[in-house]
């Protein structure tokens, strides 16, 4: 996207939306050009999910890349 908004502010905007949707934030890291937040959640069938929100700004322009990567955590069952 093209914007003058700081990377951390963009990340916080999407973080609030994910929290409102039931995700729990696990860890956050911010610099002036990169923001990364990891999330976890369980869906209505108790499946576990991890998500990573990345916001990367290009210092020489007003371009910002926003990505949300989500994957299911497989249940690990111990066998005798």
PDB file of N, CA and C in Angstrom:
ATOM      1  N   UNK A   1       0.851  -1.174   0.000  1.00  0.00           N
ATOM      2  CA  UNK A   1       0.000   0.000   0.000  1.00  0.00           C
ATOM      3  C   UNK A   1       0.892   1.230   0.000  1.00  0.00           C
ATOM      4  N   UNK A   2       0.357   2.339  -0.418  1.00  0.00           N
ATOM      5  CA  UNK A   2       1.063   3.621  -0.361  1.00  0.00           C
ATOM      6  C   UNK A   2       0.461   4.430   0.774  1.00  0.00           C
ATOM      7  N   UNK A   3       1.316   4.857   1.707  1.00  0.00           N
ATOM      8  CA  UNK A   3       0.816   5.588   2.870  1.00  0.00           C
ATOM      9  C   UNK A   3       1.939   6.354   3.556  1.00  0.00           C
ATOM     10  N   UNK A   4       1.563   7.371   4.298  1.00  0.00           N
ATOM     11  CA  UNK A   4       2.503   8.107   5.139  1.00  0.00           C
ATOM     12  C   UNK A   4       2.440   7.625   6.583  1.00  0.00           C
ATOM     13  N   UNK A   5       1.566   6.667   6.877  1.00  0.00           N
ATOM     14  CA  UNK A   5       1.380   6.162   8.237  1.00  0.00           C
ATOM     15  C   UNK A   5       2.572   5.297   8.615  1.00  0.00           C
ATOM     16  N   UNK A   6       3.035   5.419   9.860  1.00  0.00           N
ATOM     17  CA  UNK A   6       4.189   4.659  10.348  1.00  0.00           C
ATOM     18  C   UNK A   6       3.893   3.159  10.371  1.00  0.00           C
ATOM     19  N   UNK A   7       4.921   2.369  10.151  1.00  0.00           N
ATOM     20  CA  UNK A   7       4.805   0.909  10.139  1.00  0.00           C
ATOM     21  C   UNK A   7       4.165   0.399  11.430  1.00  0.00           C
ATOM     22  N   UNK A   8       4.598   0.905  12.573  1.00  0.00           N
ATOM     23  CA  UNK A   8       4.053   0.451  13.862  1.00  0.00           C
ATOM     24  C   UNK A   8       2.562   0.762  13.981  1.00  0.00           C
ATOM     25  N   UNK A   9       2.125   1.897  13.465  1.00  0.00           N
ATOM     26  CA  UNK A   9       0.702   2.249  13.518  1.00  0.00           C
ATOM     27  C   UNK A   9      -0.129   1.327  12.636  1.00  0.00           C
ATOM     28  N   UNK A  10       0.389   0.983  11.475  1.00  0.00           N
ATOM     29  CA  UNK A  10      -0.320   0.053  10.590  1.00  0.00           C
ATOM     30  C   UNK A  10      -0.432  -1.312  11.254  1.00  0.00           C
ATOM     31  N   UNK A  11       0.661  -1.777  11.835  1.00  0.00           N
ATOM     32  CA  UNK A  11       0.656  -3.078  12.519  1.00  0.00           C
ATOM     33  C   UNK A  11      -0.351  -3.078  13.663  1.00  0.00           C
ATOM     34  N   UNK A  12      -0.409  -2.008  14.407  1.00  0.00           N
ATOM     35  CA  UNK A  12      -1.355  -1.922  15.530  1.00  0.00           C
ATOM     36  C   UNK A  12      -2.805  -1.939  15.043  1.00  0.00           C
ATOM     37  N   UNK A  13      -3.061  -1.299  13.926  1.00  0.00           N
ATOM     38  CA  UNK A  13      -4.412  -1.306  13.343  1.00  0.00           C
ATOM     39  C   UNK A  13      -4.870  -2.743  13.069  1.00  0.00           C
ATOM     40  N   UNK A  14      -4.031  -3.513  12.390  1.00  0.00           N
ATOM     41  CA  UNK A  14      -4.397  -4.895  12.075  1.00  0.00           C
ATOM     42  C   UNK A  14      -4.365  -5.779  13.319  1.00  0.00           C
ATOM     43  N   UNK A  15      -3.477  -5.509  14.246  1.00  0.00           N
ATOM     44  CA  UNK A  15      -3.417  -6.267  15.509  1.00  0.00           C
ATOM     45  C   UNK A  15      -4.741  -6.173  16.254  1.00  0.00           C
ATOM     46  N   UNK A  16      -5.298  -4.972  16.358  1.00  0.00           N
ATOM     47  CA  UNK A  16      -6.581  -4.778  17.040  1.00  0.00           C
ATOM     48  C   UNK A  16      -7.695  -5.572  16.353  1.00  0.00           C
ATOM     49  N   UNK A  17      -7.686  -5.615  15.027  1.00  0.00           N
ATOM     50  CA  UNK A  17      -8.695  -6.383  14.304  1.00  0.00           C
ATOM     51  C   UNK A  17      -8.559  -7.880  14.594  1.00  0.00           C
ATOM     52  N   UNK A  18      -7.332  -8.376  14.626  1.00  0.00           N
ATOM     53  CA  UNK A  18      -7.119  -9.799  14.904  1.00  0.00           C
ATOM     54  C   UNK A  18      -7.517 -10.144  16.337  1.00  0.00           C
ATOM     55  N   UNK A  19      -7.197  -9.282  17.285  1.00  0.00           N
ATOM     56  CA  UNK A  19      -7.603  -9.518  18.672  1.00  0.00           C
ATOM     57  C   UNK A  19      -9.125  -9.548  18.789  1.00  0.00           C
ATOM     58  N   UNK A  20      -9.801  -8.646  18.104  1.00  0.00           N
ATOM     59  CA  UNK A  20     -11.266  -8.602  18.132  1.00  0.00           C
ATOM     60  C   UNK A  20     -11.874  -9.861  17.517  1.00  0.00           C
ATOM     61  N   UNK A  21     -11.132 -10.506  16.616  1.00  0.00           N
ATOM     62  CA  UNK A  21     -11.613 -11.728  15.954  1.00  0.00           C
ATOM     63  C   UNK A  21     -11.273 -12.995  16.744  1.00  0.00           C
ATOM     64  N   UNK A  22     -10.658 -12.830  17.932  1.00  0.00           N
ATOM     65  CA  UNK A  22     -10.400 -13.989  18.777  1.00  0.00           C
ATOM     66  C   UNK A  22      -8.972 -14.477  18.822  1.00  0.00           C
ATOM     67  N   UNK A  23      -8.069 -13.814  18.127  1.00  0.00           N
ATOM     68  CA  UNK A  23      -6.660 -14.193  18.173  1.00  0.00           C
ATOM     69  C   UNK A  23      -6.017 -13.636  19.444  1.00  0.00           C
ATOM     70  N   UNK A  24      -4.959 -14.280  19.907  1.00  0.00           N
ATOM     71  CA  UNK A  24      -4.173 -13.813  21.050  1.00  0.00           C
ATOM     72  C   UNK A  24      -2.779 -13.482  20.542  1.00  0.00           C
ATOM     73  N   UNK A  25      -2.291 -12.283  20.862  1.00  0.00           N
ATOM     74  CA  UNK A  25      -0.941 -11.971  20.390  1.00  0.00           C
ATOM     75  C   UNK A  25       0.082 -12.607  21.319  1.00  0.00           C
ATOM     76  N   UNK A  26       1.110 -13.163  20.716  1.00  0.00           N
ATOM     77  CA  UNK A  26       2.118 -13.902  21.468  1.00  0.00           C
ATOM     78  C   UNK A  26       3.414 -13.105  21.610  1.00  0.00           C
ATOM     79  N   UNK A  27       3.804 -12.422  20.559  1.00  0.00           N
ATOM     80  CA  UNK A  27       5.068 -11.691  20.588  1.00  0.00           C
ATOM     81  C   UNK A  27       5.033 -10.582  19.551  1.00  0.00           C
ATOM     82  N   UNK A  28       5.667  -9.448  19.891  1.00  0.00           N
ATOM     83  CA  UNK A  28       5.732  -8.317  18.958  1.00  0.00           C
ATOM     84  C   UNK A  28       7.141  -7.776  18.888  1.00  0.00           C
ATOM     85  N   UNK A  29       7.543  -7.409  17.686  1.00  0.00           N
ATOM     86  CA  UNK A  29       8.837  -6.764  17.461  1.00  0.00           C
ATOM     87  C   UNK A  29       8.614  -5.632  16.476  1.00  0.00           C
ATOM     88  N   UNK A  30       9.093  -4.445  16.820  1.00  0.00           N
ATOM     89  CA  UNK A  30       8.930  -3.287  15.944  1.00  0.00           C
ATOM     90  C   UNK A  30      10.251  -2.547  15.791  1.00  0.00           C
ATOM     91  N   UNK A  31      10.548  -2.135  14.565  1.00  0.00           N
ATOM     92  CA  UNK A  31      11.606  -1.175  14.292  1.00  0.00           C
ATOM     93  C   UNK A  31      10.955  -0.061  13.471  1.00  0.00           C
ATOM     94  N   UNK A  32      11.740   0.869  12.997  1.00  0.00           N
ATOM     95  CA  UNK A  32      11.145   1.954  12.215  1.00  0.00           C
ATOM     96  C   UNK A  32      10.630   1.478  10.857  1.00  0.00           C
ATOM     97  N   UNK A  33      11.150   0.339  10.355  1.00  0.00           N
ATOM     98  CA  UNK A  33      10.723  -0.107   9.035  1.00  0.00           C
ATOM     99  C   UNK A  33      10.088  -1.497   9.000  1.00  0.00           C
ATOM    100  N   UNK A  34      10.122  -2.222  10.125  1.00  0.00           N
ATOM    101  CA  UNK A  34       9.546  -3.569  10.163  1.00  0.00           C
ATOM    102  C   UNK A  34       8.778  -3.771  11.470  1.00  0.00           C
ATOM    103  N   UNK A  35       7.592  -4.368  11.358  1.00  0.00           N
ATOM    104  CA  UNK A  35       6.817  -4.768  12.537  1.00  0.00           C
ATOM    105  C   UNK A  35       6.362  -6.209  12.318  1.00  0.00           C
ATOM    106  N   UNK A  36       6.604  -7.050  13.318  1.00  0.00           N
ATOM    107  CA  UNK A  36       6.205  -8.455  13.247  1.00  0.00           C
ATOM    108  C   UNK A  36       5.447  -8.798  14.520  1.00  0.00           C
ATOM    109  N   UNK A  37       4.273  -9.396  14.372  1.00  0.00           N
ATOM    110  CA  UNK A  37       3.487  -9.850  15.517  1.00  0.00           C
ATOM    111  C   UNK A  37       3.060 -11.279  15.254  1.00  0.00           C
ATOM    112  N   UNK A  38       3.239 -12.148  16.254  1.00  0.00           N
ATOM    113  CA  UNK A  38       2.761 -13.522  16.136  1.00  0.00           C
ATOM    114  C   UNK A  38       1.491 -13.674  16.957  1.00  0.00           C
ATOM    115  N   UNK A  39       0.607 -14.533  16.472  1.00  0.00           N
ATOM    116  CA  UNK A  39      -0.700 -14.748  17.095  1.00  0.00           C
ATOM    117  C   UNK A  39      -0.987 -16.238  17.199  1.00  0.00           C
ATOM    118  N   UNK A  40      -1.865 -16.582  18.127  1.00  0.00           N
ATOM    119  CA  UNK A  40      -2.371 -17.948  18.231  1.00  0.00           C
ATOM    120  C   UNK A  40      -3.877 -17.892  18.454  1.00  0.00           C
ATOM    121  N   UNK A  41      -4.545 -18.993  18.132  1.00  0.00           N
ATOM    122  CA  UNK A  41      -5.977 -19.096  18.414  1.00  0.00           C
ATOM    123  C   UNK A  41      -6.413 -20.549  18.298  1.00  0.00           C
ATOM    124  N   UNK A  42      -7.561 -20.838  18.884  1.00  0.00           N
ATOM    125  CA  UNK A  42      -8.249 -22.110  18.680  1.00  0.00           C
ATOM    126  C   UNK A  42      -9.586 -21.789  18.036  1.00  0.00           C
ATOM    127  N   UNK A  43      -9.920 -22.560  17.002  1.00  0.00           N
ATOM    128  CA  UNK A  43     -11.191 -22.316  16.335  1.00  0.00           C
ATOM    129  C   UNK A  43     -12.319 -23.051  17.054  1.00  0.00           C
ATOM    130  N   UNK A  44     -13.510 -23.009  16.475  1.00  0.00           N
ATOM    131  CA  UNK A  44     -14.690 -23.580  17.130  1.00  0.00           C
ATOM    132  C   UNK A  44     -14.634 -25.101  17.261  1.00  0.00           C
ATOM    133  N   UNK A  45     -13.713 -25.731  16.534  1.00  0.00           N
ATOM    134  CA  UNK A  45     -13.559 -27.188  16.653  1.00  0.00           C
ATOM    135  C   UNK A  45     -12.297 -27.551  17.430  1.00  0.00           C
ATOM    136  N   UNK A  46     -11.717 -26.576  18.126  1.00  0.00           N
ATOM    137  CA  UNK A  46     -10.536 -26.726  18.983  1.00  0.00           C
ATOM    138  C   UNK A  46      -9.238 -26.931  18.210  1.00  0.00           C
ATOM    139  N   UNK A  47      -9.259 -26.703  16.899  1.00  0.00           N
ATOM    140  CA  UNK A  47      -7.995 -26.756  16.153  1.00  0.00           C
ATOM    141  C   UNK A  47      -7.168 -25.530  16.510  1.00  0.00           C
ATOM    142  N   UNK A  48      -5.857 -25.729  16.610  1.00  0.00           N
ATOM    143  CA  UNK A  48      -4.946 -24.637  16.956  1.00  0.00           C
ATOM    144  C   UNK A  48      -4.358 -24.024  15.683  1.00  0.00           C
ATOM    145  N   UNK A  49      -4.226 -22.690  15.713  1.00  0.00           N
ATOM    146  CA  UNK A  49      -3.699 -21.950  14.577  1.00  0.00           C
ATOM    147  C   UNK A  49      -2.624 -20.977  15.044  1.00  0.00           C
ATOM    148  N   UNK A  50      -1.617 -20.769  14.206  1.00  0.00           N
ATOM    149  CA  UNK A  50      -0.617 -19.716  14.396  1.00  0.00           C
ATOM    150  C   UNK A  50      -0.758 -18.719  13.263  1.00  0.00           C
ATOM    151  N   UNK A  51      -0.509 -17.463  13.574  1.00  0.00           N
ATOM    152  CA  UNK A  51      -0.508 -16.432  12.551  1.00  0.00           C
ATOM    153  C   UNK A  51       0.671 -15.498  12.748  1.00  0.00           C
ATOM    154  N   UNK A  52       1.179 -14.960  11.648  1.00  0.00           N
ATOM    155  CA  UNK A  52       2.266 -13.983  11.705  1.00  0.00           C
ATOM    156  C   UNK A  52       1.864 -12.792  10.841  1.00  0.00           C
ATOM    157  N   UNK A  53       1.783 -11.634  11.476  1.00  0.00           N
ATOM    158  CA  UNK A  53       1.504 -10.388  10.773  1.00  0.00           C
ATOM    159  C   UNK A  53       2.833  -9.671  10.564  1.00  0.00           C
ATOM    160  N   UNK A  54       3.161  -9.382   9.309  1.00  0.00           N
ATOM    161  CA  UNK A  54       4.377  -8.622   9.017  1.00  0.00           C
ATOM    162  C   UNK A  54       4.003  -7.357   8.268  1.00  0.00           C
ATOM    163  N   UNK A  55       4.616  -6.266   8.684  1.00  0.00           N
ATOM    164  CA  UNK A  55       4.449  -4.980   8.010  1.00  0.00           C
ATOM    165  C   UNK A  55       5.852  -4.465   7.740  1.00  0.00           C
ATOM    166  N   UNK A  56       6.161  -4.284   6.462  1.00  0.00           N
ATOM    167  CA  UNK A  56       7.508  -3.868   6.076  1.00  0.00           C
ATOM    168  C   UNK A  56       7.403  -2.597   5.253  1.00  0.00           C
ATOM    169  N   UNK A  57       8.086  -1.563   5.729  1.00  0.00           N
ATOM    170  CA  UNK A  57       8.098  -0.291   5.021  1.00  0.00           C
ATOM    171  C   UNK A  57       9.382  -0.119   4.240  1.00  0.00           C
ATOM    172  N   UNK A  58       9.284   0.568   3.126  1.00  0.00           N
ATOM    173  CA  UNK A  58      10.459   0.894   2.331  1.00  0.00           C
ATOM    174  C   UNK A  58      10.846   2.327   2.650  1.00  0.00           C
ATOM    175  N   UNK A  59      11.978   2.512   3.321  1.00  0.00           N
ATOM    176  CA  UNK A  59      12.339   3.861   3.789  1.00  0.00           C
ATOM    177  C   UNK A  59      12.409   4.923   2.688  1.00  0.00           C
ATOM    178  N   UNK A  60      12.791   4.555   1.481  1.00  0.00           N
ATOM    179  CA  UNK A  60      12.950   5.537   0.408  1.00  0.00           C
ATOM    180  C   UNK A  60      11.630   5.922  -0.259  1.00  0.00           C
ATOM    181  N   UNK A  61      10.534   5.248   0.108  1.00  0.00           N
ATOM    182  CA  UNK A  61       9.244   5.569  -0.502  1.00  0.00           C
ATOM    183  C   UNK A  61       8.147   5.437   0.535  1.00  0.00           C
ATOM    184  N   UNK A  62       6.927   5.640   0.116  1.00  0.00           N
ATOM    185  CA  UNK A  62       5.778   5.482   1.005  1.00  0.00           C
ATOM    186  C   UNK A  62       5.130   4.116   0.831  1.00  0.00           C
ATOM    187  N   UNK A  63       5.861   3.147   0.320  1.00  0.00           N
ATOM    188  CA  UNK A  63       5.328   1.808   0.074  1.00  0.00           C
ATOM    189  C   UNK A  63       5.453   0.955   1.333  1.00  0.00           C
ATOM    190  N   UNK A  64       4.359   0.252   1.655  1.00  0.00           N
ATOM    191  CA  UNK A  64       4.336  -0.640   2.821  1.00  0.00           C
ATOM    192  C   UNK A  64       3.724  -1.969   2.383  1.00  0.00           C
ATOM    193  N   UNK A  65       4.387  -3.055   2.748  1.00  0.00           N
ATOM    194  CA  UNK A  65       3.894  -4.396   2.458  1.00  0.00           C
ATOM    195  C   UNK A  65       3.287  -4.956   3.737  1.00  0.00           C
ATOM    196  N   UNK A  66       2.035  -5.399   3.671  1.00  0.00           N
ATOM    197  CA  UNK A  66       1.339  -5.972   4.825  1.00  0.00           C
ATOM    198  C   UNK A  66       0.963  -7.402   4.475  1.00  0.00           C
ATOM    199  N   UNK A  67       1.375  -8.357   5.322  1.00  0.00           N
ATOM    200  CA  UNK A  67       1.054  -9.767   5.078  1.00  0.00           C
ATOM    201  C   UNK A  67       0.619 -10.445   6.358  1.00  0.00           C
ATOM    202  N   UNK A  68      -0.351 -11.325   6.210  1.00  0.00           N
ATOM    203  CA  UNK A  68      -0.778 -12.182   7.313  1.00  0.00           C
ATOM    204  C   UNK A  68      -0.644 -13.623   6.839  1.00  0.00           C
ATOM    205  N   UNK A  69       0.195 -14.378   7.508  1.00  0.00           N
ATOM    206  CA  UNK A  69       0.399 -15.784   7.187  1.00  0.00           C
ATOM    207  C   UNK A  69      -0.217 -16.605   8.310  1.00  0.00           C
ATOM    208  N   UNK A  70      -1.056 -17.571   7.945  1.00  0.00           N
ATOM    209  CA  UNK A  70      -1.765 -18.382   8.933  1.00  0.00           C
ATOM    210  C   UNK A  70      -1.566 -19.852   8.595  1.00  0.00           C
ATOM    211  N   UNK A  71      -1.288 -20.652   9.620  1.00  0.00           N
ATOM    212  CA  UNK A  71      -1.219 -22.089   9.399  1.00  0.00           C
ATOM    213  C   UNK A  71      -1.751 -22.832  10.619  1.00  0.00           C
ATOM    214  N   UNK A  72      -2.304 -23.997  10.343  1.00  0.00           N
ATOM    215  CA  UNK A  72      -2.844 -24.839  11.409  1.00  0.00           C
ATOM    216  C   UNK A  72      -1.713 -25.598  12.071  1.00  0.00           C
ATOM    217  N   UNK A  73      -1.797 -25.720  13.386  1.00  0.00           N
ATOM    218  CA  UNK A  73      -0.827 -26.498  14.148  1.00  0.00           C
ATOM    219  C   UNK A  73      -1.393 -27.905  14.275  1.00  0.00           C
ATOM    220  N   UNK A  74      -0.713 -28.890  13.725  1.00  0.00           N
ATOM    221  CA  UNK A  74      -1.261 -30.251  13.815  1.00  0.00           C
ATOM    222  C   UNK A  74      -1.253 -30.754  15.255  1.00  0.00           C
ATOM    223  N   UNK A  75      -2.275 -31.513  15.587  1.00  0.00           N
ATOM    224  CA  UNK A  75      -2.316 -32.150  16.894  1.00  0.00           C
ATOM    225  C   UNK A  75      -1.321 -33.288  16.897  1.00  0.00           C
ATOM    226  N   UNK A  76      -0.522 -33.331  17.927  1.00  0.00           N
ATOM    227  CA  UNK A  76       0.474 -34.391  18.051  1.00  0.00           C
ATOM    228  C   UNK A  76      -0.050 -35.377  19.082  1.00  0.00           C
ATOM    229  N   UNK A  77      -0.208 -36.604  18.656  1.00  0.00           N
ATOM    230  CA  UNK A  77      -0.682 -37.628  19.578  1.00  0.00           C
ATOM    231  C   UNK A  77       0.470 -38.592  19.858  1.00  0.00           C
ATOM    232  N   UNK A  78       0.669 -38.833  21.132  1.00  0.00           N
ATOM    233  CA  UNK A  78       1.741 -39.750  21.507  1.00  0.00           C
ATOM    234  C   UNK A  78       1.267 -41.189  21.351  1.00  0.00           C
ATOM    235  N   UNK A  79       2.152 -41.996  20.843  1.00  0.00           N
ATOM    236  CA  UNK A  79       1.840 -43.411  20.688  1.00  0.00           C
ATOM    237  C   UNK A  79       2.681 -44.202  21.675  1.00  0.00           C
ATOM    238  N   UNK A  80       2.083 -45.281  22.207  1.00  0.00           N
ATOM    239  CA  UNK A  80       2.852 -46.081  23.188  1.00  0.00           C
ATOM    240  C   UNK A  80       4.040 -46.765  22.557  1.00  0.00           C
TER     241      UNK A  80
END
